[in-house]
Tab-separated table of C-alpha atoms and ligand atoms in Angstrom:
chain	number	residue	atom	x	y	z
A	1	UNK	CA	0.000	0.000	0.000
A	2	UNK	CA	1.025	3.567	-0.915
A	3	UNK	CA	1.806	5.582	2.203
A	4	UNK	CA	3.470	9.315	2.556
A	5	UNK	CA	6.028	10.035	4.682
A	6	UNK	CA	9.302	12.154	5.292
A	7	UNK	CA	12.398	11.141	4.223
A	8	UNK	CA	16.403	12.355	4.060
A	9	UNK	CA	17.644	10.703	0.940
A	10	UNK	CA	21.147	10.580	1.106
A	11	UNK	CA	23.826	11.289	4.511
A	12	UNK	CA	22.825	14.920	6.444
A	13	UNK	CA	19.912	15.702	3.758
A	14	UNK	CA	17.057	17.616	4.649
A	15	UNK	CA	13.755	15.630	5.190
A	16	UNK	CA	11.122	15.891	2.199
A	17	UNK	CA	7.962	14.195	1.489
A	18	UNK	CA	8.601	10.974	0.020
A	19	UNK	CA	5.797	8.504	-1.060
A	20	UNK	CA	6.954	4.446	-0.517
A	21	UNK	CA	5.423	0.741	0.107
A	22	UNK	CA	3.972	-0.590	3.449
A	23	UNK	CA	3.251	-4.559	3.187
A	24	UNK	CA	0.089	-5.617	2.665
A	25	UNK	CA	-1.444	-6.708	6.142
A	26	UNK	CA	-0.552	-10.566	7.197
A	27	UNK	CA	-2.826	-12.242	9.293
A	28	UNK	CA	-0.894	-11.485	12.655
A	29	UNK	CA	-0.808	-7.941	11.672
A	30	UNK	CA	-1.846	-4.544	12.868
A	31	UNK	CA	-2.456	-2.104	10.410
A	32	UNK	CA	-1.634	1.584	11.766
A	33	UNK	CA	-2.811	5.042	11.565
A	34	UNK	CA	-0.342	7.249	12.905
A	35	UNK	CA	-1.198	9.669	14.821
A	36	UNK	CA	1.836	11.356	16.694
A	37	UNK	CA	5.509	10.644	16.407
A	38	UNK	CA	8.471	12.038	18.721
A	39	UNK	CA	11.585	13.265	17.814
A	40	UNK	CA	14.380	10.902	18.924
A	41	UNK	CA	17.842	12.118	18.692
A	42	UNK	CA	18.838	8.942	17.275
A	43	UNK	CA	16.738	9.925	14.382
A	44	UNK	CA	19.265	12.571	13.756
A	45	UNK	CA	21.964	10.825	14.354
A	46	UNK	CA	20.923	8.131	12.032
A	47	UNK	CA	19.895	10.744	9.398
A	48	UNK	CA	23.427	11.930	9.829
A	49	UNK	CA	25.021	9.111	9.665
A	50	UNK	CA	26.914	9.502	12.737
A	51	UNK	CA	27.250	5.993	13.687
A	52	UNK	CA	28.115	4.897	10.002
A	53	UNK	CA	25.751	2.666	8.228
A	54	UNK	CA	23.079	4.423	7.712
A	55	UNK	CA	20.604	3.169	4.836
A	56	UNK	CA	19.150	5.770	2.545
A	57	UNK	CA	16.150	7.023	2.415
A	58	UNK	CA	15.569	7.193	5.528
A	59	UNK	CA	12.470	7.881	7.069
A	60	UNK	CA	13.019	8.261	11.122
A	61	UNK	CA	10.420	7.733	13.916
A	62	UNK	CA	10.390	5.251	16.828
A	63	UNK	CA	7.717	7.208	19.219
A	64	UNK	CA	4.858	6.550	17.258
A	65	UNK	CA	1.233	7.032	18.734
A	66	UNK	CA	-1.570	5.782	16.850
A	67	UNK	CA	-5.398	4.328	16.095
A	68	UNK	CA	-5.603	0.645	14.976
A	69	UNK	CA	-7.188	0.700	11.025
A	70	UNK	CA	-7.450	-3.030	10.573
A	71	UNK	CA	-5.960	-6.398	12.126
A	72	UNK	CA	-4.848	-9.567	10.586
A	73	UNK	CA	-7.365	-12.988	11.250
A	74	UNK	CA	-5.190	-14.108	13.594
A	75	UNK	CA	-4.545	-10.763	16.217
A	76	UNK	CA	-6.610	-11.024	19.591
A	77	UNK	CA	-5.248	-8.199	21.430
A	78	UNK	CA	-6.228	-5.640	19.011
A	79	UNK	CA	-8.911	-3.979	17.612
A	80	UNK	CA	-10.465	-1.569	15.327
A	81	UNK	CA	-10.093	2.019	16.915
A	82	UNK	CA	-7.885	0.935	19.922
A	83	UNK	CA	-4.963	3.263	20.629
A	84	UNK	CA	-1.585	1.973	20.298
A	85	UNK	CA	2.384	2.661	20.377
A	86	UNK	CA	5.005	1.177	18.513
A	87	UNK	CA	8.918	1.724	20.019
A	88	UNK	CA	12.147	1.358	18.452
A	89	UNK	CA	11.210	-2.414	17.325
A	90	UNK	CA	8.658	-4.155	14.618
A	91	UNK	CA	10.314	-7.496	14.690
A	92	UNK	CA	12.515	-10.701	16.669
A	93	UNK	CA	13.292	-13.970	16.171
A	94	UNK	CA	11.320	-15.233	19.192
A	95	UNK	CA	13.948	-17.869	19.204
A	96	UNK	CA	16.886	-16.996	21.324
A	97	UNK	CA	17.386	-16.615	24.520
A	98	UNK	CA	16.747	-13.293	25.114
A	99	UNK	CA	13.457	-13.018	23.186
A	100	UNK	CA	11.886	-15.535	25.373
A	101	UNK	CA	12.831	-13.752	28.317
A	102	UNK	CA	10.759	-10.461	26.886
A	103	UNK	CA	14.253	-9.076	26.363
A	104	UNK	CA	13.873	-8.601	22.981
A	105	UNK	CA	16.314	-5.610	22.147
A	106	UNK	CA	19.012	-8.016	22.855
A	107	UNK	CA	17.610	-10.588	20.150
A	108	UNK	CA	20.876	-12.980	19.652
A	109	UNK	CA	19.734	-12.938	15.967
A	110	UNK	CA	19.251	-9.160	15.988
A	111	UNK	CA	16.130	-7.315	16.600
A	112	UNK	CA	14.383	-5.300	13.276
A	113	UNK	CA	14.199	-1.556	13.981
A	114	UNK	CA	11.435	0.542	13.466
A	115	UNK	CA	13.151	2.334	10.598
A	116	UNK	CA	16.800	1.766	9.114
A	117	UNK	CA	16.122	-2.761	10.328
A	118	UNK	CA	16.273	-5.319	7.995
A	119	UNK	CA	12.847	-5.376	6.078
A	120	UNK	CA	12.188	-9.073	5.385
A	121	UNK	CA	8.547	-8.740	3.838
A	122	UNK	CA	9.504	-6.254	0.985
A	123	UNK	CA	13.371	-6.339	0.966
A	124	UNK	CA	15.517	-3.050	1.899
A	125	UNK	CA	15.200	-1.679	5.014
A	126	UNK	CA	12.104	-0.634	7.078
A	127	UNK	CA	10.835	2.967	7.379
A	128	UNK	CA	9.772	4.399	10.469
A	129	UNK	CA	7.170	6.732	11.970
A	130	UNK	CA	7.128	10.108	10.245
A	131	UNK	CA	4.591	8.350	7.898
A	132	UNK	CA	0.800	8.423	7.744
A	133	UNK	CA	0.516	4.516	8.884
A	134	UNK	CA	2.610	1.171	9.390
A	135	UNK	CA	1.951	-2.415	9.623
A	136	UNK	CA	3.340	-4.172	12.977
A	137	UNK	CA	3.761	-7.702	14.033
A	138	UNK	CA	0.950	-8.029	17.116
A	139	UNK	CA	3.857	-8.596	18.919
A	140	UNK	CA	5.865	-5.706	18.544
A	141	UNK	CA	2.230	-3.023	19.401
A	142	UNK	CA	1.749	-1.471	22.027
A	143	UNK	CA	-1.574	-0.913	24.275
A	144	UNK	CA	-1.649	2.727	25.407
A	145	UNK	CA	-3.607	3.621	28.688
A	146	UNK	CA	-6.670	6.111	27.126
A	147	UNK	CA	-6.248	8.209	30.542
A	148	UNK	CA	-2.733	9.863	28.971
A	149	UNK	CA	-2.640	12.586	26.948
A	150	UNK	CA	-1.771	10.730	23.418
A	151	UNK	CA	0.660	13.701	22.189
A	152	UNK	CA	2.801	13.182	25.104
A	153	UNK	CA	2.786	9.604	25.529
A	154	UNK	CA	4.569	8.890	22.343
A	155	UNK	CA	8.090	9.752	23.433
A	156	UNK	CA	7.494	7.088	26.117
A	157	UNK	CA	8.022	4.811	23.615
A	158	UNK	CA	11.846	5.374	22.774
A	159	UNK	CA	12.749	8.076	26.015
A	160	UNK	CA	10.451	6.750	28.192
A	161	UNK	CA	11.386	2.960	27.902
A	162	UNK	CA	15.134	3.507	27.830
A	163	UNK	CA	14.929	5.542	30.922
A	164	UNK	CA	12.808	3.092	32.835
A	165	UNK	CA	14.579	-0.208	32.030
A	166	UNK	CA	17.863	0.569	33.648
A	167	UNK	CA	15.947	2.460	36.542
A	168	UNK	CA	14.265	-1.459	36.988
A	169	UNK	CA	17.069	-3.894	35.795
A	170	UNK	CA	19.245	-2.112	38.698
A	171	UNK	CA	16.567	-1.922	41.073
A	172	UNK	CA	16.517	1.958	42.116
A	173	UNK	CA	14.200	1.857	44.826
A	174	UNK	CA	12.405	4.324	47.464
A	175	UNK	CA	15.434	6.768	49.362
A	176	UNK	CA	18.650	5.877	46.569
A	177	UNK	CA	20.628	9.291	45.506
A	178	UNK	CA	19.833	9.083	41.301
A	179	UNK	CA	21.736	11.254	39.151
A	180	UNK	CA	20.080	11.684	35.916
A	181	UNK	CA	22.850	13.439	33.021
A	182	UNK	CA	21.815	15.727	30.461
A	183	UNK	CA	18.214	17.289	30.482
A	184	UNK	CA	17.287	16.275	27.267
A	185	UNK	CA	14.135	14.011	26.223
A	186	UNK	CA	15.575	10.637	27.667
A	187	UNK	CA	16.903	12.504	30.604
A	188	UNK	CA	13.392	14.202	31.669
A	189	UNK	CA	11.967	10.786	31.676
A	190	UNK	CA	14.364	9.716	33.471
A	191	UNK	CA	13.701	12.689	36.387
A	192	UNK	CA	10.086	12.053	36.115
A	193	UNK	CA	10.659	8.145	36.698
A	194	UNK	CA	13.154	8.116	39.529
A	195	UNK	CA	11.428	10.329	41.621
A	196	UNK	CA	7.788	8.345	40.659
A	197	UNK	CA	9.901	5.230	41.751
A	198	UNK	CA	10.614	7.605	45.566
A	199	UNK	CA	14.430	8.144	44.528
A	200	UNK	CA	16.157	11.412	45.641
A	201	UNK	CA	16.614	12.874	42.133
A	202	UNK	CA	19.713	15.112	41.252
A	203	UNK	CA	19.838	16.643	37.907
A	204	UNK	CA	23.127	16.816	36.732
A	205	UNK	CA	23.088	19.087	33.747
A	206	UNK	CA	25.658	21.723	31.488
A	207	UNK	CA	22.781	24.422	31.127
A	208	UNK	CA	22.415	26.389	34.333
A	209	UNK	CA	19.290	27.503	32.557
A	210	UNK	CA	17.271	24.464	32.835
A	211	UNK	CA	17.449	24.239	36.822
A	212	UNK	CA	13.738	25.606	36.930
A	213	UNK	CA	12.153	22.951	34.909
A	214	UNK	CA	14.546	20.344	36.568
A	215	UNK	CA	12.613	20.712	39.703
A	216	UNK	CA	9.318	21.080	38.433
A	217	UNK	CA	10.291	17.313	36.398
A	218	UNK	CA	10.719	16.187	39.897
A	219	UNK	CA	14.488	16.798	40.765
A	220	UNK	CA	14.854	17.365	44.610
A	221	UNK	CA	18.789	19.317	43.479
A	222	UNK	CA	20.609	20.278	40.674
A	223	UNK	CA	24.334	19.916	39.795
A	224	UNK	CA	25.794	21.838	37.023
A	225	UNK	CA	28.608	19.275	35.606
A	226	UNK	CA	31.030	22.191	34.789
A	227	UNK	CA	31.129	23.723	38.361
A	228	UNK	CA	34.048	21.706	39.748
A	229	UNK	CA	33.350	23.190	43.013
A	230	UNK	CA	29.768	21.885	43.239
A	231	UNK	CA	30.896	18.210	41.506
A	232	UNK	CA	33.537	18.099	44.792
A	233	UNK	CA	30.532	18.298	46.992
A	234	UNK	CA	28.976	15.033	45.339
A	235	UNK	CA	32.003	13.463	45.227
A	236	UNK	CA	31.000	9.535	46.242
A	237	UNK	CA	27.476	10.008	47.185
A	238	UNK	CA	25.392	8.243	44.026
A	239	UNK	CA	23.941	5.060	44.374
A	240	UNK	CA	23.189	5.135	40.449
A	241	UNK	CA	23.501	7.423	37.724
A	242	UNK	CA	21.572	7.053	34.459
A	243	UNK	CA	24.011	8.848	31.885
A	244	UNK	CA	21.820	10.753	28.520
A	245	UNK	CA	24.732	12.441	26.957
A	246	UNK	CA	24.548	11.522	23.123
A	247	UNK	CA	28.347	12.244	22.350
A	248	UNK	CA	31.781	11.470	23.037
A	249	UNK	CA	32.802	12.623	26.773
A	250	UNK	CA	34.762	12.481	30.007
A	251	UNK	CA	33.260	9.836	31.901
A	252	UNK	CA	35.776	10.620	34.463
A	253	UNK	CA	34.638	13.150	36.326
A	254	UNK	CA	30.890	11.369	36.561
A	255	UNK	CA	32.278	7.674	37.579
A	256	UNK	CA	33.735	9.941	41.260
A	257	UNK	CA	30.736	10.787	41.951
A	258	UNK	CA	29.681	7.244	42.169
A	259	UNK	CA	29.347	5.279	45.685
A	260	UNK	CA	31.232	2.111	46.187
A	261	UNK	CA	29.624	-0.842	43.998
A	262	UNK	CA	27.539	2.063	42.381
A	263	UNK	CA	26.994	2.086	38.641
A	264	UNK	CA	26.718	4.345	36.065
A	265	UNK	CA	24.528	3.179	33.063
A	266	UNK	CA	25.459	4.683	29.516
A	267	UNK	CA	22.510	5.039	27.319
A	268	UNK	CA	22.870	7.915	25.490
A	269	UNK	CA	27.151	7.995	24.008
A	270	UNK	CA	26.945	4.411	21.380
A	271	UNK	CA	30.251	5.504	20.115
A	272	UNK	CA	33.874	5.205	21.200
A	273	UNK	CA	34.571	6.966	24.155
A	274	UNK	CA	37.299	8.871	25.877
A	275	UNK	CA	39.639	7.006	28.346
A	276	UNK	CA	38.198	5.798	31.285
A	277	UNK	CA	40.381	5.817	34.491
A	278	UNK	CA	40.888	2.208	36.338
A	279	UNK	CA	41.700	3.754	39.033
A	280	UNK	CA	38.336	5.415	39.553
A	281	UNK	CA	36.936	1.985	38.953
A	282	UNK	CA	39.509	0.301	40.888
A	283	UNK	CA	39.391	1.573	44.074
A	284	UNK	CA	35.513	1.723	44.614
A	285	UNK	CA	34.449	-1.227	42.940
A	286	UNK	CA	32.496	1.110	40.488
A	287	UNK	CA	30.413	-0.305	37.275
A	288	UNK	CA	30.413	1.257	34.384
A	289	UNK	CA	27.332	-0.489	31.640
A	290	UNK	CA	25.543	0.130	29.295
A	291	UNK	CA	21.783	-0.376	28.370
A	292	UNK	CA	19.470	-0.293	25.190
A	293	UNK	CA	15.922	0.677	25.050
A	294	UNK	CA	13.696	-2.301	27.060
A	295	UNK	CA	11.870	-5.367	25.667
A	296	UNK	CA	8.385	-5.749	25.053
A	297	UNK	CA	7.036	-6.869	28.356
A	298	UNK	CA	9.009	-4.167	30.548
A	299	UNK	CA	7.148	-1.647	27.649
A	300	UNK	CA	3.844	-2.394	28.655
A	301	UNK	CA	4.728	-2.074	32.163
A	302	UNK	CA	6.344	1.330	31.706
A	303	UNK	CA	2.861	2.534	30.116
A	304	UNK	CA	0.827	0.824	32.266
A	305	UNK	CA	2.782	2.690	35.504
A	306	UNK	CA	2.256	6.019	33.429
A	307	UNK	CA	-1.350	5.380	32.955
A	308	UNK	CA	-1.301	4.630	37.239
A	309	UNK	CA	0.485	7.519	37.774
A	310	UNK	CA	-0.493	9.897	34.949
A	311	UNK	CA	2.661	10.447	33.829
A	312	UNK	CA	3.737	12.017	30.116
A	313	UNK	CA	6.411	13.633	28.733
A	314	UNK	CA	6.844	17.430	28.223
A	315	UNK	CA	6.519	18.247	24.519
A	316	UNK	CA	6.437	20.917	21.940
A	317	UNK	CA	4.298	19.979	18.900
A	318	UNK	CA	5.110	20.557	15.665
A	319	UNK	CA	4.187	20.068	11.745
A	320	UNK	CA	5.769	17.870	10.212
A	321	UNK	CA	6.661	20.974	7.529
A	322	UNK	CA	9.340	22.005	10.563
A	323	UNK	CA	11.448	18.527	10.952
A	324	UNK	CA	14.566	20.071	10.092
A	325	UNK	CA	14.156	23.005	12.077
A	326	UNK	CA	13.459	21.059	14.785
A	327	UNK	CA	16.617	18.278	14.309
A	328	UNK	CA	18.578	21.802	14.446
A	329	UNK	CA	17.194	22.757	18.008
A	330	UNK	CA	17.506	19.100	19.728
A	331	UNK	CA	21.182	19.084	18.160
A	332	UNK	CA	21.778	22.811	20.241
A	333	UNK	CA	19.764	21.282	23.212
A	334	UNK	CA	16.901	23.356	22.583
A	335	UNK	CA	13.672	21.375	23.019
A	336	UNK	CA	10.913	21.251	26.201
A	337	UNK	CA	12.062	18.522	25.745
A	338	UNK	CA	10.513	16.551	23.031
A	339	UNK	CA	9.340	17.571	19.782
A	340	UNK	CA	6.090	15.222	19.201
A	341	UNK	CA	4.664	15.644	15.365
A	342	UNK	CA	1.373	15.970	14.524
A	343	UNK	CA	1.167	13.566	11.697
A	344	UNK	CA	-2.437	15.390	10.862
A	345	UNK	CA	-0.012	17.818	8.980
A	346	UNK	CA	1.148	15.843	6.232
A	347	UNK	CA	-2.107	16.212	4.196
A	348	UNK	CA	-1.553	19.765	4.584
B	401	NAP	P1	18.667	15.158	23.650
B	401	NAP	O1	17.219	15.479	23.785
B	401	NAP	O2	19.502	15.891	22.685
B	401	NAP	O3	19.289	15.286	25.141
B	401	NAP	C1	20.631	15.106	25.431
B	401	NAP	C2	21.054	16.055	26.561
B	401	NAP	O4	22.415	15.756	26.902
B	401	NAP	C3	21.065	17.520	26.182
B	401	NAP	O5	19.809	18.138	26.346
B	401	NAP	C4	22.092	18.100	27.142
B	401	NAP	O6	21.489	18.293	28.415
B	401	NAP	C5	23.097	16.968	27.331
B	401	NAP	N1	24.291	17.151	26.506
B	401	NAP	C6	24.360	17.399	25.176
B	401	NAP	N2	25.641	17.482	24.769
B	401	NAP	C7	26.402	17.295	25.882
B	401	NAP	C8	27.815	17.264	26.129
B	401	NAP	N3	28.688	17.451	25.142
B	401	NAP	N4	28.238	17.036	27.401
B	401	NAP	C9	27.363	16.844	28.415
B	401	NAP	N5	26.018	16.871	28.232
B	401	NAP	C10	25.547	17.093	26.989
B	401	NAP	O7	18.861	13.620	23.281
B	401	NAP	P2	17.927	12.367	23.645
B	401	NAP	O8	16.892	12.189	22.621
B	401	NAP	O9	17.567	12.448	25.066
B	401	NAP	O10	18.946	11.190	23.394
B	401	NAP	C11	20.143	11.094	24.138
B	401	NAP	C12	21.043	10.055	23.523
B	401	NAP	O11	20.496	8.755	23.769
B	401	NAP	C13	21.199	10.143	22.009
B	401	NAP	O12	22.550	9.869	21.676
B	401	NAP	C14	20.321	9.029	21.486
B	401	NAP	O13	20.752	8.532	20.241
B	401	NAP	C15	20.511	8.015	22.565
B	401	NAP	N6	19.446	7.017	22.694
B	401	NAP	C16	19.793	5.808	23.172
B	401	NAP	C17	18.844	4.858	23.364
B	401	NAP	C18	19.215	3.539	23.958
B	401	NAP	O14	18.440	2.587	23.806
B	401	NAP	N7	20.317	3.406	24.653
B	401	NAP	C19	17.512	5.125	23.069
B	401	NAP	C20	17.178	6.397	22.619
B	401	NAP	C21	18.151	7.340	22.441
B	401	NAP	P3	21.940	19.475	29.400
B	401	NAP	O15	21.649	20.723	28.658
B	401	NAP	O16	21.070	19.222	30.578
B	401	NAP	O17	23.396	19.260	29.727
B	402	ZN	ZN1	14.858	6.894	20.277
């Protein structure tokens, strides 16, 4: 079927309309409308090309928000109408390991993204959300609680998830120091979930300017990472710290502030990075890891708690006419703090 989107054709291009193939529905199928999509920064890096590979077009969008159209004979959880997400995944081999443990993002026969994966039904690769509609393995959608605001659920599906699976796999609980790094879209999730989960939150952030809206997200301080003074204070006092940062950078001076046996998760730098010191690690029995997205099950949990606790993120809508205006802002960290499009624009 014929379906409109936005694409960047070749490495760093501007997005443009572009007008592809979705599959024909299957009989374990869900057929799409989409209704919202959020602006990841790993769609920019991928429309960049800044972690090589990249396969052009590309159309980017793993936050999507939508109505089901139609479903295939063999889908009972959907229906007609129903409102749905779809994350950073469409497809597994159900096989391994780590897909039968719900853990799909770690598929040992490698998962299929929602745009830029392997696209086994048509050939090429698969195209994401800044499209009118998509067609999803049953599997792979999402059930949305109806008591969030739609708009600002859908960066729970990329942010929101990647946030919340370290904050559970490392069992942050009720009275642990948090430091959450960078006050971007992941890292306002991340606020909002540590302190739902009764964590004392600290923002740890470059932009003085965003100490305000730190608090309001639910920090209880705020560090500002270039004040050496201020890091000092902090020095050995984290339980955990969930790191955002999307480039290269000193891990250094974040791994001290770690407890003993503490850990700092990377989910934000997936690129080489700058020399760690053993010593810091060493001496305190620190952890450095790492941590993609979150599998299926631990999805639906992370809505379900946000439907419980009404939680969404902040987000500026946009058309989808201002894409590259908006990739421009995220890369100068200038977004409250999601762009979310309004797909409704692209008949416009
Ligand atoms: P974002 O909205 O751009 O937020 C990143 C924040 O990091 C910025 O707002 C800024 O916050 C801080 N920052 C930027 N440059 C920095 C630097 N040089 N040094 C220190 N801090 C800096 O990005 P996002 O959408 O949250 O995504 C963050 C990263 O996670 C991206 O690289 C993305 O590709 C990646 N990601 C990973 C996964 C995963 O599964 N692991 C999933 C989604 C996204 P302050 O102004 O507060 O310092
Ligand atoms: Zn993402």
């Amino acid at each position: 079927m014929k379906t409109v989107g936005y694409a960047a054709k070749s490495e760093g291009a501007q997005l443009g309309e572009y007008t592809f193939e979705r599959r024909d529905l299957r009989d374990n199928d869900v057929e799409i409308e989409i209704l919202y999509c959020g602006v990841c920064h790993s769609d920019i890096h991928t429309v960049r090309n800044d972690w090589g590979g990249s396969k052009y077009p590309v159309i980017p969008g793993h936050e999507i928000i939508g109505k089901v159209v139609s479903v295939g004979e063999n889908v009972s959880k959907f229906k007609e109408g129903q409102l749905v997400g779809v994350g950073c995944m469409v497809d597994s081999c159900q096989q391994c390991e780590s897909c039968k443990e719900g853990l799909e993002q770690y598929c040992e026969n490698g998962m299929v993204g929602t745009y830029n994966g392997k696209d086994e039904h048509l050939g090429g690769h698969t195209f994401g959300g800044y499209s009118e509609t998509v067609v999803v393995r049953e599997k792979f959608v999402l059930k949305v609680p109806e008591n969030i605001d739609a708009k600002g659920a859908a960066p729970l599906l990329c942010a929101g998830i990647t946030t919340w699976s370290p904050l559970r796999h490392w069992k942050v609980k009720k009275g642990d120091k948090v430091g959450v790094i960078g006050l971007g879209g992941l890292g306002h999730m991340g606020v909002k979930f540590a302190a739902a989960l009764g964590a004392k939150v600290v923002m740890i952030t470059t932009s003085p300017g965003k100490s305000e809206d730190a608090k309001k997200l639910g920090a209880d301080e705020v560090l500002i990472s270039k004040d050496e003074e201020q890091m000092k204070k902090h020095t050995g006092s984290f339980d955990f710290l969930l790191n955002t940062v999307p480039v290269k950078h000193d891990l250094n001076p974040y791994i001290g502030l770690l407890k003993r046996d503490a850990t700092m998760v990377l989910v934000g730098a997936i690129e080489p990075l700058e020399e760690m010191h053993g010593g810091l690690l060493i001496t305190k029995r620190r952890n450095v890891a790492g941590s993609v997205i979150g599998g299926i099950p631990e999805t639906q949990e992370m809505l379900d708690f946000c439907g419980e606790h009404n939680i969404v993120s902040d987000i500026e809508m946009i058309d989808m006419q201002n894409i590259n205006e908006a990739f421009d802002r995220v890369t100068k960290s200038d977004v409250k703090y999601r762009f979310v499009i309004d797909m409704k624009s692209l008949k416009n």
